[in-house]
Amino acid sequence: MNLNKSIVINWHVTERCNYGCKHCFAKWGKQAEIWNNSADVERIIANISKHFRSQSYSQIRLNIVGGEPIMFPERLWNVVETAYKHNMETSIITNGSHLENIRPFAHLISQVGISVDSLDHQTNLNIGRESEGKTISFEQLHQKIEDIRKVNPDIKIKLNTVVNTFNYNEILVDRFAQLHIDKWKIFRQMPFNGNGGISDYKFYAFIRNNYNEELLQKNVPVHQDPIEALYMTDFVSDEKKDDETSNKQVIFIEDNKAMTESYLMISPDGRFFQNGSKEYSYSRPLTEVSLEEALSDIKFDSTKFEERYEQWSITIAVNEANAFFHVNDDDIGDFDCFCELSDD
Ligand code: SF4
């Protein structure tokens, strides 16, 4: 029996968001949000904890997603505290615009995932990652991350990027290397609700231009030129020298296949839902049936869940990108830019 089994449950607590991304799939039709009711929050979290502990999961992480959950800090604080009380880890996915709101309870949070599709103002406007014409600059993002680290120095910082039709030719890895992140997840825009997703060309071009573990491992100071750092073979920042995780994989890539039926997701009204088809399928509400009964209503592929974190699945994605552009083994490692090519 594997005593180190871990599971992540993604609870989309709200649909509301101050941004309007064109690729957003956080759409459930403005259902009632059960995080407004503390008794329901307690019941769902207690059931999750009891069920997965009985299945020998030693690590249970509640990943709180939206919409934009940090727009409602008091309700979010209650969910985080309840999960903490039940000995579960918590993480939050946010667009970063209100990150400062979590400072009072950041000590209870193990990871913050910030969605950053672009560092270019116009590209963010095109994507819809804006509120009243305001987007987040690199400097603001850096400051927000540093401010949270001051409250909780152990907090892990993850960045999420959805490769879409507006950002596929952008190089982000050099600036991300200056943020000293723990993880960077690269997703392919999912076909959903009338949008057709993106072409292989666009997805692979982004991977080819941004898959650079070596640069992320260098932990480049914000004042140093990242590309210069890349060619300084002995460069490792002082902070990183003693860090036993310095060779940990940072980049994770999820193509559409890996994203299907590999997440355990709860909708704002408290039902498991799945993304196996063009529309969501739902379980019965967790406030009305047991967690076991609700789980039996949906498809969840635990093998795919585990594979998402495997090195070989990332290698396959990178090899597919190289094969797509007919890159020879000898060329792999060169940091070529494919931005100039057209999407035929
Ligand atoms: S920030 Fe996230 S939740 Fe908000 S619109 Fe964009 S993708 Fe949707």
CSV table of C-alpha atoms and ligand atoms in Angstrom, one decimal:
chain,number,residue,atom,x,y,z
A,1,MET,CA,0.0,0.0,0.0
A,2,ASN,CA,1.4,3.4,-0.9
A,3,LEU,CA,1.2,5.5,2.2
A,4,ASN,CA,2.4,8.7,0.5
A,5,LYS,CA,-0.6,9.0,-1.8
A,6,SER,CA,-1.7,12.5,-2.5
A,7,ILE,CA,-4.8,14.0,-4.1
A,8,VAL,CA,-5.8,17.5,-5.1
A,9,ILE,CA,-9.5,18.6,-5.1
A,10,ASN,CA,-10.2,21.8,-7.1
A,11,TRP,CA,-13.2,23.7,-5.6
A,12,HIS,CA,-14.4,26.4,-7.9
A,13,VAL,CA,-16.0,28.5,-5.2
A,14,THR,CA,-17.3,31.3,-7.4
A,15,GLU,CA,-17.9,32.1,-11.0
A,16,ARG,CA,-17.5,35.8,-10.5
A,17,CYS,CA,-14.3,37.5,-11.8
A,18,ASN,CA,-13.1,41.0,-12.5
A,19,TYR,CA,-11.4,39.8,-15.7
A,20,GLY,CA,-13.0,38.6,-18.9
A,21,CYS,CA,-10.6,36.1,-20.6
A,22,LYS,CA,-11.9,34.9,-23.9
A,23,HIS,CA,-10.6,31.3,-23.1
A,24,CYS,CA,-12.3,31.2,-19.7
A,25,PHE,CA,-14.0,28.0,-18.9
A,26,ALA,CA,-15.3,29.0,-15.4
A,27,LYS,CA,-18.9,29.0,-16.6
A,28,TRP,CA,-21.6,27.3,-14.7
A,29,GLY,CA,-24.5,29.6,-15.4
A,30,LYS,CA,-24.4,31.8,-12.2
A,31,GLN,CA,-25.4,29.0,-9.9
A,32,ALA,CA,-25.8,29.5,-6.2
A,33,GLU,CA,-22.5,29.5,-4.4
A,34,ILE,CA,-22.4,27.3,-1.4
A,35,TRP,CA,-19.3,28.9,0.1
A,36,ASN,CA,-21.8,31.6,1.3
A,37,ASN,CA,-23.0,29.1,3.9
A,38,SER,CA,-20.4,28.1,6.6
A,39,ALA,CA,-22.3,24.9,7.5
A,40,ASP,CA,-22.1,23.7,3.9
A,41,VAL,CA,-18.4,24.6,3.7
A,42,GLU,CA,-17.8,22.6,6.9
A,43,ARG,CA,-19.8,19.6,5.7
A,44,ILE,CA,-18.1,19.4,2.3
A,45,ILE,CA,-14.6,19.8,3.7
A,46,ALA,CA,-15.2,17.2,6.5
A,47,ASN,CA,-16.5,14.7,3.9
A,48,ILE,CA,-13.5,15.2,1.6
A,49,SER,CA,-11.1,14.7,4.4
A,50,LYS,CA,-12.9,11.6,5.8
A,51,HIS,CA,-13.3,10.0,2.4
A,52,PHE,CA,-9.7,10.4,1.2
A,53,ARG,CA,-8.1,9.6,4.6
A,54,SER,CA,-10.1,6.3,4.6
A,55,GLN,CA,-8.6,5.6,1.1
A,56,SER,CA,-5.0,6.0,2.6
A,57,TYR,CA,-4.3,9.4,1.1
A,58,SER,CA,-1.8,11.1,3.4
A,59,GLN,CA,-1.7,14.4,1.6
A,60,ILE,CA,-5.0,16.1,0.7
A,61,ARG,CA,-4.8,19.5,-0.9
A,62,LEU,CA,-7.9,21.7,-1.4
A,63,ASN,CA,-7.1,24.0,-4.4
A,64,ILE,CA,-9.5,27.0,-4.3
A,65,VAL,CA,-10.3,28.2,-7.7
A,66,GLY,CA,-12.8,30.6,-9.3
A,67,GLY,CA,-13.7,32.9,-11.0
A,68,GLU,CA,-11.5,35.1,-8.8
A,69,PRO,CA,-11.7,33.8,-5.2
A,70,ILE,CA,-9.6,36.6,-3.7
A,71,MET,CA,-12.3,39.2,-4.6
A,72,PHE,CA,-14.1,37.8,-1.6
A,73,PRO,CA,-11.4,37.5,1.1
A,74,GLU,CA,-13.7,36.8,4.1
A,75,ARG,CA,-15.4,33.8,2.5
A,76,LEU,CA,-12.1,32.6,1.2
A,77,TRP,CA,-10.5,32.9,4.7
A,78,ASN,CA,-13.3,30.7,6.1
A,79,VAL,CA,-12.7,28.0,3.5
A,80,VAL,CA,-8.9,28.1,4.1
A,81,GLU,CA,-9.4,28.0,7.9
A,82,THR,CA,-11.9,25.1,7.7
A,83,ALA,CA,-9.6,23.1,5.5
A,84,TYR,CA,-6.7,23.8,7.8
A,85,LYS,CA,-8.7,22.6,10.8
A,86,HIS,CA,-9.3,19.3,8.9
A,87,ASN,CA,-5.5,18.9,8.4
A,88,MET,CA,-5.7,19.6,4.7
A,89,GLU,CA,-3.3,21.8,2.7
A,90,THR,CA,-4.8,24.7,0.8
A,91,SER,CA,-3.7,26.4,-2.4
A,92,ILE,CA,-5.4,29.2,-4.3
A,93,ILE,CA,-5.5,30.0,-8.0
A,94,THR,CA,-5.9,33.7,-8.7
A,95,ASN,CA,-5.4,36.2,-11.5
A,96,GLY,CA,-3.3,38.2,-9.0
A,97,SER,CA,-5.2,41.4,-9.2
A,98,HIS,CA,-6.2,41.2,-5.5
A,99,LEU,CA,-3.3,39.2,-4.2
A,100,GLU,CA,-2.7,41.5,-1.3
A,101,ASN,CA,-6.1,40.5,0.2
A,102,ILE,CA,-4.7,37.1,1.3
A,103,ARG,CA,-2.0,38.6,3.6
A,104,PRO,CA,-4.0,38.1,6.8
A,105,PHE,CA,-4.3,34.3,6.3
A,106,ALA,CA,-1.3,33.7,3.9
A,107,HIS,CA,0.4,31.8,6.7
A,108,LEU,CA,-2.3,29.0,6.3
A,109,ILE,CA,-1.7,28.6,2.6
A,110,SER,CA,0.9,26.3,1.1
A,111,GLN,CA,0.8,27.5,-2.5
A,112,VAL,CA,-0.5,30.4,-4.7
A,113,GLY,CA,-1.0,29.8,-8.4
A,114,ILE,CA,-1.1,33.1,-10.4
A,115,SER,CA,-2.4,33.0,-13.9
A,116,VAL,CA,-0.1,34.9,-16.2
A,117,ASP,CA,-0.7,34.5,-19.9
A,118,SER,CA,1.3,37.5,-21.0
A,119,LEU,CA,3.5,40.3,-19.7
A,120,ASP,CA,2.4,42.6,-22.5
A,121,HIS,CA,-0.3,45.2,-21.8
A,122,GLN,CA,-1.9,45.0,-25.3
A,123,THR,CA,-1.8,41.2,-25.4
A,124,ASN,CA,-3.5,41.0,-22.0
A,125,LEU,CA,-6.2,43.5,-23.3
A,126,ASN,CA,-6.7,41.2,-26.3
A,127,ILE,CA,-7.1,38.1,-24.1
A,128,GLY,CA,-9.4,39.9,-21.8
A,129,ARG,CA,-7.1,39.8,-18.8
A,130,GLU,CA,-8.0,43.3,-17.7
A,131,SER,CA,-10.3,45.2,-15.5
A,132,GLU,CA,-11.3,48.7,-16.6
A,133,GLY,CA,-8.3,48.7,-19.0
A,134,LYS,CA,-5.8,47.8,-16.2
A,135,THR,CA,-3.5,44.9,-16.6
A,136,ILE,CA,-0.6,43.6,-14.3
A,137,SER,CA,2.9,44.6,-15.4
A,138,PHE,CA,6.0,42.4,-14.6
A,139,GLU,CA,7.1,44.9,-12.0
A,140,GLN,CA,3.7,44.8,-10.2
A,141,LEU,CA,3.7,41.0,-10.4
A,142,HIS,CA,7.2,40.9,-8.9
A,143,GLN,CA,6.2,43.2,-6.0
A,144,LYS,CA,3.0,41.3,-5.3
A,145,ILE,CA,4.9,38.0,-5.0
A,146,GLU,CA,7.6,39.6,-2.8
A,147,ASP,CA,4.9,41.0,-0.5
A,148,ILE,CA,3.3,37.6,0.0
A,149,ARG,CA,6.7,36.0,0.6
A,150,LYS,CA,7.3,38.5,3.4
A,151,VAL,CA,4.2,37.2,5.2
A,152,ASN,CA,4.8,33.5,4.4
A,153,PRO,CA,8.4,32.8,3.3
A,154,ASP,CA,7.6,29.1,2.7
A,155,ILE,CA,4.7,29.7,0.4
A,156,LYS,CA,5.2,28.1,-3.0
A,157,ILE,CA,4.6,30.3,-6.1
A,158,LYS,CA,3.2,28.7,-9.2
A,159,LEU,CA,2.4,30.5,-12.4
A,160,ASN,CA,-0.2,29.2,-14.9
A,161,THR,CA,-0.2,30.1,-18.5
A,162,VAL,CA,-2.8,29.2,-21.0
A,163,VAL,CA,-1.3,29.2,-24.5
A,164,ASN,CA,-3.9,30.9,-26.7
A,165,THR,CA,-4.1,32.6,-30.0
A,166,PHE,CA,-2.9,35.9,-28.6
A,167,ASN,CA,0.2,34.9,-26.6
A,168,TYR,CA,1.6,31.8,-28.5
A,169,ASN,CA,4.5,33.8,-29.9
A,170,GLU,CA,5.5,35.4,-26.6
A,171,ILE,CA,8.7,34.4,-24.7
A,172,LEU,CA,7.9,34.5,-20.9
A,173,VAL,CA,10.5,32.1,-19.5
A,174,ASP,CA,13.3,34.7,-19.2
A,175,ARG,CA,11.2,37.1,-17.0
A,176,PHE,CA,9.6,34.2,-15.1
A,177,ALA,CA,13.2,33.0,-14.2
A,178,GLN,CA,13.5,36.3,-12.3
A,179,LEU,CA,10.5,35.6,-10.1
A,180,HIS,CA,12.1,32.5,-8.5
A,181,ILE,CA,9.0,30.4,-9.0
A,182,ASP,CA,8.5,26.9,-7.8
A,183,LYS,CA,6.3,25.7,-10.7
A,184,TRP,CA,5.2,26.9,-14.1
A,185,LYS,CA,2.2,25.1,-15.6
A,186,ILE,CA,1.6,25.5,-19.3
A,187,PHE,CA,-1.8,24.6,-20.5
A,188,ARG,CA,-3.2,24.4,-24.0
A,189,GLN,CA,-6.4,26.4,-24.5
A,190,MET,CA,-9.3,23.9,-24.2
A,191,PRO,CA,-12.0,23.8,-26.9
A,192,PHE,CA,-15.0,24.8,-24.9
A,193,ASN,CA,-18.4,26.5,-25.3
A,194,GLY,CA,-18.0,27.5,-29.0
A,195,ASN,CA,-14.2,28.2,-29.0
A,196,GLY,CA,-12.2,25.7,-31.0
A,197,GLY,CA,-9.0,25.7,-28.9
A,198,ILE,CA,-5.7,26.4,-30.7
A,199,SER,CA,-3.7,24.7,-33.4
A,200,ASP,CA,-0.8,22.3,-32.8
A,201,TYR,CA,1.5,24.9,-34.4
A,202,LYS,CA,0.7,27.6,-31.9
A,203,PHE,CA,0.9,25.3,-28.9
A,204,TYR,CA,4.2,23.7,-30.0
A,205,ALA,CA,5.7,27.1,-31.0
A,206,PHE,CA,5.1,28.3,-27.4
A,207,ILE,CA,6.6,25.2,-25.9
A,208,ARG,CA,9.6,25.4,-28.2
A,209,ASN,CA,10.2,29.0,-27.3
A,210,ASN,CA,9.6,28.7,-23.6
A,211,TYR,CA,10.7,25.2,-22.5
A,212,ASN,CA,13.9,26.1,-20.7
A,213,GLU,CA,14.3,24.4,-17.4
A,214,GLU,CA,17.9,25.4,-17.3
A,215,LEU,CA,17.1,29.0,-17.2
A,216,LEU,CA,14.4,28.6,-14.5
A,217,GLN,CA,16.9,26.6,-12.4
A,218,LYS,CA,19.3,29.5,-12.5
A,219,ASN,CA,17.1,31.7,-10.3
A,220,VAL,CA,18.1,34.9,-12.0
A,221,PRO,CA,18.1,38.1,-9.9
A,222,VAL,CA,15.6,40.6,-11.1
A,223,HIS,CA,18.5,43.1,-12.0
A,224,GLN,CA,20.4,40.5,-14.1
A,225,ASP,CA,19.8,39.9,-17.8
A,226,PRO,CA,18.3,36.4,-18.0
A,227,ILE,CA,19.8,35.6,-21.3
A,228,GLU,CA,23.3,36.6,-20.1
A,229,ALA,CA,22.7,34.4,-17.0
A,230,LEU,CA,21.8,31.5,-19.3
A,231,TYR,CA,25.3,31.5,-20.8
A,232,MET,CA,27.1,31.8,-17.5
A,233,THR,CA,27.6,28.2,-16.7
A,234,ASP,CA,28.7,28.6,-13.2
A,235,PHE,CA,26.0,31.1,-12.2
A,236,VAL,CA,23.8,30.1,-9.3
A,237,SER,CA,22.4,32.7,-7.0
A,238,ASP,CA,23.4,32.5,-3.3
A,239,GLU,CA,19.8,31.7,-2.2
A,240,LYS,CA,19.7,28.7,-4.5
A,241,LYS,CA,23.1,27.2,-3.6
A,242,ASP,CA,21.8,25.6,-0.3
A,243,ASP,CA,18.4,24.9,-1.6
A,244,GLU,CA,18.0,21.1,-1.8
A,245,THR,CA,15.1,21.5,-4.3
A,246,SER,CA,17.3,23.4,-6.8
A,247,ASN,CA,17.1,20.6,-9.3
A,248,LYS,CA,13.4,20.1,-9.0
A,249,GLN,CA,11.4,20.2,-12.2
A,250,VAL,CA,9.7,23.6,-12.6
A,251,ILE,CA,7.8,23.4,-15.9
A,252,PHE,CA,4.8,21.1,-16.4
A,253,ILE,CA,2.9,21.0,-19.7
A,254,GLU,CA,-0.7,20.0,-20.1
A,255,ASP,CA,-2.0,19.3,-23.6
A,256,ASN,CA,-5.8,18.9,-23.9
A,257,LYS,CA,-5.7,15.1,-23.6
A,258,ALA,CA,-4.0,15.3,-20.2
A,259,MET,CA,-6.5,17.8,-19.0
A,260,THR,CA,-9.6,15.7,-19.7
A,261,GLU,CA,-11.0,13.7,-16.8
A,262,SER,CA,-7.8,14.1,-14.8
A,263,TYR,CA,-9.1,16.7,-12.4
A,264,LEU,CA,-11.4,16.3,-9.4
A,265,MET,CA,-13.5,19.5,-9.6
A,266,ILE,CA,-16.3,20.9,-7.5
A,267,SER,CA,-18.6,23.5,-9.0
A,268,PRO,CA,-19.7,26.6,-7.0
A,269,ASP,CA,-23.0,24.9,-6.2
A,270,GLY,CA,-21.2,21.9,-4.7
A,271,ARG,CA,-21.3,19.2,-7.3
A,272,PHE,CA,-18.4,17.3,-8.9
A,273,PHE,CA,-18.2,18.2,-12.5
A,274,GLN,CA,-16.1,16.8,-15.4
A,275,ASN,CA,-14.8,18.2,-18.7
A,276,GLY,CA,-14.8,15.0,-20.7
A,277,SER,CA,-17.1,16.4,-23.4
A,278,LYS,CA,-17.9,19.8,-24.9
A,279,GLU,CA,-20.2,20.6,-22.0
A,280,TYR,CA,-19.7,19.8,-18.3
A,281,SER,CA,-21.3,16.7,-16.7
A,282,TYR,CA,-22.3,16.9,-13.1
A,283,SER,CA,-22.7,14.7,-10.0
A,284,ARG,CA,-25.5,15.0,-7.5
A,285,PRO,CA,-24.9,17.8,-5.0
A,286,LEU,CA,-22.3,17.0,-2.2
A,287,THR,CA,-24.7,18.7,0.2
A,288,GLU,CA,-27.3,16.0,-0.5
A,289,VAL,CA,-25.4,12.8,-1.1
A,290,SER,CA,-22.3,11.2,0.3
A,291,LEU,CA,-19.0,12.0,-1.3
A,292,GLU,CA,-18.8,8.3,-2.5
A,293,GLU,CA,-22.1,8.6,-4.2
A,294,ALA,CA,-21.2,11.9,-5.9
A,295,LEU,CA,-17.9,10.5,-7.1
A,296,SER,CA,-19.7,7.5,-8.6
A,297,ASP,CA,-21.6,10.0,-10.9
A,298,ILE,CA,-18.5,11.3,-12.7
A,299,LYS,CA,-15.5,9.9,-14.5
A,300,PHE,CA,-12.2,10.5,-12.9
A,301,ASP,CA,-9.0,9.0,-14.3
A,302,SER,CA,-6.6,8.7,-11.3
A,303,THR,CA,-3.8,7.3,-13.6
A,304,LYS,CA,-4.0,10.5,-15.7
A,305,PHE,CA,-4.0,12.6,-12.5
A,306,GLU,CA,-0.7,11.0,-11.5
A,307,GLU,CA,0.7,11.2,-15.0
A,308,ARG,CA,0.3,14.9,-15.2
A,309,TYR,CA,3.1,15.2,-12.7
A,310,GLU,CA,5.5,12.7,-14.3
A,311,GLN,CA,8.7,13.8,-16.0
A,312,TRP,CA,8.1,11.5,-19.0
A,313,SER,CA,4.8,13.1,-19.9
A,314,ILE,CA,6.6,16.5,-20.1
A,315,THR,CA,9.3,14.9,-22.2
A,316,ILE,CA,6.7,13.6,-24.6
A,317,ALA,CA,5.2,17.1,-25.0
A,318,VAL,CA,8.6,18.6,-25.6
A,319,ASN,CA,9.6,15.8,-28.1
A,320,GLU,CA,6.3,16.4,-29.9
A,321,ALA,CA,7.1,20.1,-30.2
A,322,ASN,CA,10.6,19.4,-31.5
A,323,ALA,CA,9.3,16.8,-34.0
A,324,PHE,CA,6.6,19.2,-35.2
A,325,PHE,CA,9.3,21.7,-36.2
A,326,HIS,CA,11.7,18.9,-37.5
A,327,VAL,CA,14.3,19.8,-34.9
A,328,ASN,CA,17.2,17.4,-34.9
A,329,ASP,CA,18.7,15.9,-31.7
A,330,ASP,CA,21.8,18.0,-32.2
A,331,ASP,CA,19.7,21.2,-32.2
A,332,ILE,CA,17.8,20.4,-29.1
A,333,GLY,CA,18.9,22.7,-26.3
A,334,ASP,CA,19.3,25.7,-28.7
A,335,PHE,CA,17.0,28.4,-27.5
A,336,ASP,CA,15.6,29.2,-31.0
A,337,CYS,CA,12.7,31.5,-31.5
A,338,PHE,CA,10.0,30.3,-33.9
A,339,CYS,CA,8.0,33.6,-33.6
A,340,GLU,CA,8.7,34.6,-37.2
A,341,LEU,CA,7.0,31.5,-38.7
A,342,SER,CA,3.4,31.7,-39.9
A,343,ASP,CA,0.6,29.4,-38.8
A,344,ASP,CA,-0.1,27.6,-42.1
B,1,SF4,S1,-9.0,35.4,-14.7
B,1,SF4,FE1,-9.5,33.2,-14.7
B,1,SF4,S2,-11.6,33.1,-14.0
B,1,SF4,FE2,-11.2,35.3,-14.5
B,1,SF4,S3,-12.0,35.4,-16.6
B,1,SF4,FE3,-9.8,34.9,-16.7
B,1,SF4,S4,-9.7,32.7,-16.9
B,1,SF4,FE4,-11.8,33.2,-16.2
